[in-house]
Tab-separated table of C-alpha atoms in Angstrom:
chain	number	residue	atom	x	y	z
A	1	MET	CA	75.738	109.265	-43.375
A	2	ASN	CA	73.451	107.825	-40.728
A	3	PRO	CA	71.386	110.354	-38.791
A	4	VAL	CA	72.126	111.218	-35.171
A	5	VAL	CA	69.040	111.016	-32.968
A	6	ALA	CA	68.326	112.411	-29.510
A	7	VAL	CA	65.669	110.708	-27.377
A	8	ILE	CA	64.386	112.598	-24.356
A	9	ALA	CA	63.853	111.206	-21.842
A	10	PRO	CA	65.306	107.746	-21.139
A	11	GLY	CA	62.293	106.397	-19.283
A	12	MET	CA	61.010	102.891	-19.992
A	13	MET	CA	59.722	103.788	-23.469
A	14	GLY	CA	62.400	106.328	-24.315
A	15	ALA	CA	65.279	104.055	-23.343
A	16	ALA	CA	63.805	101.125	-25.258
A	17	VAL	CA	63.358	103.289	-28.361
A	18	GLY	CA	66.899	104.573	-27.944
A	19	LYS	CA	68.217	101.029	-27.708
A	20	ARG	CA	66.304	100.013	-30.845
A	21	LEU	CA	67.934	102.872	-32.771
A	22	ALA	CA	71.381	102.199	-31.289
A	23	ASP	CA	71.071	98.508	-32.151
A	24	HIS	CA	70.500	99.610	-35.761
A	25	GLY	CA	73.753	101.510	-35.833
A	26	LEU	CA	72.715	105.030	-34.856
A	27	LYS	CA	74.349	107.339	-32.361
A	28	VAL	CA	71.647	108.169	-29.808
A	29	LEU	CA	71.998	111.111	-27.442
A	30	THR	CA	69.919	111.932	-24.400
A	31	SER	CA	69.749	114.473	-21.591
A	32	LEU	CA	70.586	113.263	-18.092
A	33	LYS	CA	70.471	116.692	-16.482
A	34	GLY	CA	68.955	116.249	-13.029
A	35	ARG	CA	68.085	112.602	-13.635
A	36	SER	CA	68.370	109.817	-11.078
A	37	ALA	CA	71.084	107.172	-10.900
A	38	GLU	CA	68.485	104.623	-12.029
A	39	THR	CA	67.662	106.643	-15.149
A	40	THR	CA	71.341	107.198	-15.894
A	41	ALA	CA	72.003	103.454	-15.647
A	42	ARG	CA	69.010	102.726	-17.905
A	43	ALA	CA	70.304	105.135	-20.549
A	44	LYS	CA	73.790	103.635	-20.418
A	45	ALA	CA	72.395	100.104	-20.762
A	46	ALA	CA	70.468	101.263	-23.842
A	47	GLY	CA	73.634	102.580	-25.472
A	48	MET	CA	72.536	106.208	-25.170
A	49	VAL	CA	75.114	108.976	-24.750
A	50	SER	CA	74.656	111.838	-22.292
A	51	ALA	CA	74.775	115.227	-24.020
A	52	SER	CA	74.202	118.922	-23.381
A	53	ASP	CA	71.204	120.774	-24.786
A	54	GLU	CA	73.482	122.374	-27.377
A	55	GLU	CA	74.806	118.986	-28.516
A	56	ILE	CA	71.264	117.641	-28.731
A	57	ALA	CA	70.246	120.667	-30.822
A	58	ALA	CA	72.962	119.692	-33.329
A	59	THR	CA	71.439	116.266	-34.074
A	60	ASP	CA	69.174	115.303	-36.985
A	61	PHE	CA	66.123	114.290	-34.937
A	62	ILE	CA	64.894	115.009	-31.421
A	63	LEU	CA	62.252	112.562	-30.174
A	64	SER	CA	60.368	113.898	-27.165
A	65	ILE	CA	59.138	110.859	-25.191
A	66	LEU	CA	58.159	111.714	-21.637
A	67	PRO	CA	55.099	112.120	-19.378
A	68	PRO	CA	52.565	114.309	-21.219
A	69	GLY	CA	52.509	116.935	-18.497
A	70	ASP	CA	56.155	117.740	-19.290
A	71	ALA	CA	55.850	117.953	-23.087
A	72	VAL	CA	55.313	121.718	-23.469
A	73	ALA	CA	58.055	122.567	-20.971
A	74	LEU	CA	60.563	120.389	-22.832
A	75	ALA	CA	59.920	122.172	-26.136
A	76	GLN	CA	60.241	125.535	-24.398
A	77	ARG	CA	63.480	124.433	-22.733
A	78	PHE	CA	65.088	123.507	-26.053
A	79	ALA	CA	63.857	126.549	-27.983
A	80	PRO	CA	66.962	128.679	-27.286
A	81	ALA	CA	69.383	125.878	-28.235
A	82	LEU	CA	67.405	125.083	-31.392
A	83	THR	CA	67.335	128.755	-32.365
A	84	ALA	CA	71.115	128.973	-32.022
A	85	SER	CA	71.766	125.684	-33.851
A	86	ASN	CA	72.618	125.542	-37.541
A	87	SER	CA	71.470	121.915	-37.744
A	88	LYS	CA	67.742	122.515	-37.207
A	89	PRO	CA	66.853	118.943	-36.184
A	90	VAL	CA	63.354	117.630	-36.773
A	91	PHE	CA	61.549	117.953	-33.435
A	92	VAL	CA	59.155	115.007	-33.050
A	93	ASP	CA	56.698	115.201	-30.179
A	94	CYS	CA	55.789	111.580	-29.383
A	95	ASN	CA	53.752	112.263	-26.253
A	96	ALA	CA	50.173	111.452	-25.312
A	97	VAL	CA	48.814	114.968	-25.660
A	98	SER	CA	45.675	116.508	-27.128
A	99	PRO	CA	45.647	118.470	-30.392
A	100	PRO	CA	45.438	121.824	-28.532
A	101	THR	CA	48.565	120.868	-26.574
A	102	VAL	CA	50.265	119.853	-29.831
A	103	GLU	CA	49.571	123.358	-31.112
A	104	ARG	CA	51.281	124.834	-28.042
A	105	ILE	CA	54.328	122.600	-28.517
A	106	ALA	CA	54.507	123.411	-32.224
A	107	ALA	CA	54.244	127.118	-31.402
A	108	ALA	CA	57.245	126.818	-29.064
A	109	VAL	CA	59.306	125.086	-31.772
A	110	ALA	CA	58.232	127.192	-34.792
A	111	PRO	CA	60.343	130.331	-34.107
A	112	THR	CA	63.490	128.176	-33.852
A	113	GLY	CA	63.347	127.151	-37.517
A	114	SER	CA	63.312	123.434	-36.674
A	115	PRO	CA	60.709	121.320	-38.481
A	116	PHE	CA	57.977	119.901	-36.221
A	117	VAL	CA	56.263	116.516	-36.398
A	118	ASP	CA	53.338	115.323	-34.293
A	119	ALA	CA	53.557	111.638	-33.355
A	120	GLY	CA	51.680	109.211	-31.152
A	121	ILE	CA	53.099	105.928	-29.873
A	122	ILE	CA	50.742	102.961	-29.675
A	123	GLY	CA	52.097	99.749	-28.218
A	124	ALA	CA	54.605	98.582	-25.625
A	125	PRO	CA	58.303	99.530	-25.555
A	126	PRO	CA	60.281	97.646	-28.205
A	127	LYS	CA	61.917	94.390	-27.182
A	128	PRO	CA	64.444	92.210	-29.024
A	129	GLY	CA	62.732	90.237	-31.771
A	130	ASP	CA	59.531	92.280	-32.042
A	131	ALA	CA	58.467	95.069	-34.385
A	132	GLY	CA	57.987	97.492	-31.518
A	133	PRO	CA	55.202	100.029	-31.111
A	134	ARG	CA	53.667	102.007	-33.955
A	135	PHE	CA	54.696	105.648	-34.313
A	136	TYR	CA	51.780	107.382	-36.018
A	137	ALA	CA	53.077	110.662	-37.439
A	138	SER	CA	51.432	113.682	-39.028
A	139	GLY	CA	52.303	117.100	-40.364
A	140	PRO	CA	54.154	118.285	-43.482
A	141	ASP	CA	57.507	116.975	-42.216
A	142	ALA	CA	56.233	113.552	-41.088
A	143	PRO	CA	57.823	111.822	-44.141
A	144	ARG	CA	61.219	113.006	-42.891
A	145	PHE	CA	60.618	111.258	-39.551
A	146	ALA	CA	59.526	108.160	-41.484
A	147	LYS	CA	63.144	107.752	-42.636
A	148	LEU	CA	63.783	106.191	-39.223
A	149	LYS	CA	61.904	103.130	-40.498
A	150	ASP	CA	65.283	102.176	-41.927
A	151	PHE	CA	66.611	102.001	-38.365
A	152	GLY	CA	64.044	99.852	-36.625
A	153	LEU	CA	61.087	102.158	-35.909
A	154	ASP	CA	57.609	101.356	-37.211
A	155	VAL	CA	56.604	104.828	-38.440
A	156	ARG	CA	53.228	105.281	-40.142
A	157	VAL	CA	52.438	108.640	-41.718
A	158	LEU	CA	48.842	109.845	-41.421
A	159	ALA	CA	47.072	112.187	-43.787
A	160	GLY	CA	45.139	115.118	-42.404
A	161	PRO	CA	45.969	118.056	-40.146
A	162	MET	CA	49.235	118.481	-38.307
A	163	SER	CA	47.774	117.052	-35.066
A	164	ALA	CA	46.141	113.986	-36.677
A	165	ALA	CA	48.558	111.622	-34.911
A	166	SER	CA	47.701	112.967	-31.482
A	167	ALA	CA	43.987	112.775	-32.255
A	168	MET	CA	44.539	109.106	-33.122
A	169	LYS	CA	46.498	108.535	-29.895
A	170	MET	CA	43.867	110.284	-27.758
A	171	SER	CA	41.076	108.203	-29.275
A	172	TYR	CA	42.957	104.928	-28.844
A	173	ALA	CA	44.104	105.650	-25.277
A	174	GLY	CA	40.642	106.903	-24.398
A	175	ILE	CA	39.326	103.433	-25.197
A	176	THR	CA	42.128	101.259	-23.810
A	177	LYS	CA	43.132	103.188	-20.683
A	178	GLY	CA	39.590	104.383	-20.089
A	179	THR	CA	38.441	100.745	-20.121
A	180	GLN	CA	41.207	99.790	-17.708
A	181	ALA	CA	40.044	102.468	-15.263
A	182	LEU	CA	36.455	101.223	-15.456
A	183	GLY	CA	37.526	97.592	-15.093
A	184	ALA	CA	39.840	98.241	-12.149
A	185	ALA	CA	37.122	100.200	-10.344
A	186	MET	CA	34.706	97.282	-10.632
A	187	LEU	CA	36.954	94.317	-9.829
A	188	LEU	CA	35.694	93.655	-6.335
A	189	ALA	CA	34.025	90.340	-5.750
A	190	ASP	CA	34.412	86.581	-6.239
A	191	ALA	CA	31.002	86.445	-7.879
A	192	LEU	CA	32.082	88.987	-10.482
A	193	PHE	CA	35.241	87.024	-11.286
A	194	ALA	CA	33.241	83.830	-11.822
A	195	GLU	CA	30.727	85.631	-14.019
A	196	LEU	CA	33.417	87.250	-16.154
A	197	GLN	CA	35.196	83.919	-16.427
A	198	GLY	CA	32.013	82.326	-17.717
A	199	SER	CA	30.447	85.036	-19.877
A	200	GLN	CA	33.334	87.395	-20.750
A	201	PRO	CA	36.523	85.283	-20.788
A	202	GLN	CA	38.227	87.431	-23.403
A	203	MET	CA	37.497	90.617	-21.470
A	204	LEU	CA	38.742	89.029	-18.250
A	205	ALA	CA	41.965	87.891	-19.924
A	206	TRP	CA	42.503	91.374	-21.372
A	207	LEU	CA	41.918	93.039	-17.997
A	208	LYS	CA	44.228	90.637	-16.159
A	209	ARG	CA	46.999	91.139	-18.715
A	210	ASN	CA	46.792	94.935	-18.757
A	211	LEU	CA	45.943	95.695	-15.143
A	212	ALA	CA	48.920	93.656	-13.970
A	213	LEU	CA	51.114	96.334	-15.584
A	214	MET	CA	49.026	99.391	-14.733
A	215	PRO	CA	49.851	100.456	-11.117
A	216	PRO	CA	53.471	101.600	-11.672
A	217	LYS	CA	52.350	103.553	-14.757
A	218	ALA	CA	49.305	105.177	-13.153
A	219	TYR	CA	51.150	108.370	-12.239
A	220	ARG	CA	51.909	108.971	-15.928
A	221	TRP	CA	48.330	108.345	-16.971
A	222	VAL	CA	46.881	111.109	-14.787
A	223	ALA	CA	48.025	113.862	-17.150
A	224	GLU	CA	47.102	111.694	-20.145
A	225	MET	CA	43.500	111.437	-18.925
A	226	HIS	CA	43.421	115.217	-18.532
A	227	GLU	CA	44.663	115.532	-22.119
A	228	ILE	CA	41.902	113.187	-23.301
A	229	ALA	CA	39.355	115.207	-21.301
A	230	ASP	CA	40.521	118.289	-23.209
A	231	PHE	CA	40.335	116.325	-26.475
A	232	VAL	CA	36.640	115.531	-25.915
A	233	GLY	CA	36.002	118.854	-24.208
A	234	GLN	CA	33.055	119.852	-26.393
A	235	ASP	CA	31.137	116.879	-24.980
A	236	PRO	CA	30.546	117.729	-21.300
A	237	ALA	CA	29.680	114.151	-20.289
A	238	ALA	CA	32.771	112.696	-21.967
A	239	HIS	CA	34.898	115.457	-20.429
A	240	GLU	CA	33.670	114.529	-16.953
A	241	LEU	CA	34.210	110.835	-17.671
A	242	TYR	CA	37.912	111.296	-18.362
A	243	LEU	CA	38.401	113.717	-15.489
A	244	GLY	CA	37.030	110.903	-13.342
A	245	ALA	CA	39.544	108.498	-14.896
A	246	ALA	CA	42.324	110.982	-14.104
A	247	HIS	CA	41.245	111.108	-10.458
A	248	PHE	CA	41.100	107.309	-10.365
A	249	TYR	CA	44.640	106.915	-11.699
A	250	GLU	CA	45.861	109.583	-9.289
A	251	GLN	CA	44.371	107.542	-6.453
A	252	ILE	CA	46.059	104.353	-7.699
A	253	ALA	CA	49.390	106.170	-8.103
A	254	GLN	CA	49.225	107.467	-4.522
A	255	ASP	CA	48.311	104.005	-3.245
A	256	PHE	CA	51.189	102.443	-5.232
A	257	GLU	CA	53.635	104.857	-3.588
A	258	GLY	CA	52.005	104.288	-0.187
A	259	ASP	CA	50.713	101.174	1.547
A	260	LYS	CA	49.472	99.532	-1.685
A	261	THR	CA	46.099	98.609	-0.168
A	262	GLN	CA	44.155	99.076	-3.409
A	263	VAL	CA	46.963	97.622	-5.526
A	264	ALA	CA	47.026	94.512	-3.344
A	265	ALA	CA	43.248	94.122	-3.680
A	266	LEU	CA	43.569	94.437	-7.453
A	267	GLU	CA	46.370	91.859	-7.565
A	268	ALA	CA	44.355	89.495	-5.381
A	269	PHE	CA	41.413	89.682	-7.763
A	270	MET	CA	43.578	89.103	-10.814
A	271	SER	CA	45.313	86.111	-9.228
A	272	LYS	CA	42.037	84.215	-8.941
A	273	GLY	CA	41.554	81.266	-11.224
A	274	GLY	CA	45.263	80.489	-11.509
């Protein structure tokens, strides 16, 4: 029989992952408790079915895909239902969290008897016709999660400690999202645009492509930068660097929800040169 999968929550990534699984013939549950009408509509469009915590705890896999600041609380919320369940689904934390946070999530899941897998998603939400993002997975039960490769997910099992996938995600996001923060902070002047266009055309193209999508996501990246700061915490300078990136994304998120002064300036810069 095909596995039943729960994806929590049906945000942009979660709903797209849910749709990919549903399109491959799986029943996909989600939790809509306290969610907005927009989120409910997104889940329905993805073919996801609203379910109680107890129903979700009776599935084969639970994929936690939500803002990193909510990852520990979600595991703690489901601990009672998982403890009571006879199914013992594989709990896969797919969030952008540091290895120490992974340990906290795993500790919340361990007493329930459910297997735990650490995973990190790299890439954009899946779209029709593409392979979708890579799910790097680690831990003793990662090969069980890899069975979802048969249903449209690109799962890649990593050797090493249980939190190897999150270490990979932190390192990758530290480069890509850290670079976006630095680039956005510096995109100020016509002279800079012309210089980048002449001497760094590939960098300029990369910044324009990624920063066009950044402002509505900035609120989610604040906690992610804090997680990366914890990840590099033994290096004081690197720790401060990513705390600074967190403050920058917090500023962009507030501006995006407000008068969009900084967002408009960023868009104006990126629109130069056609």
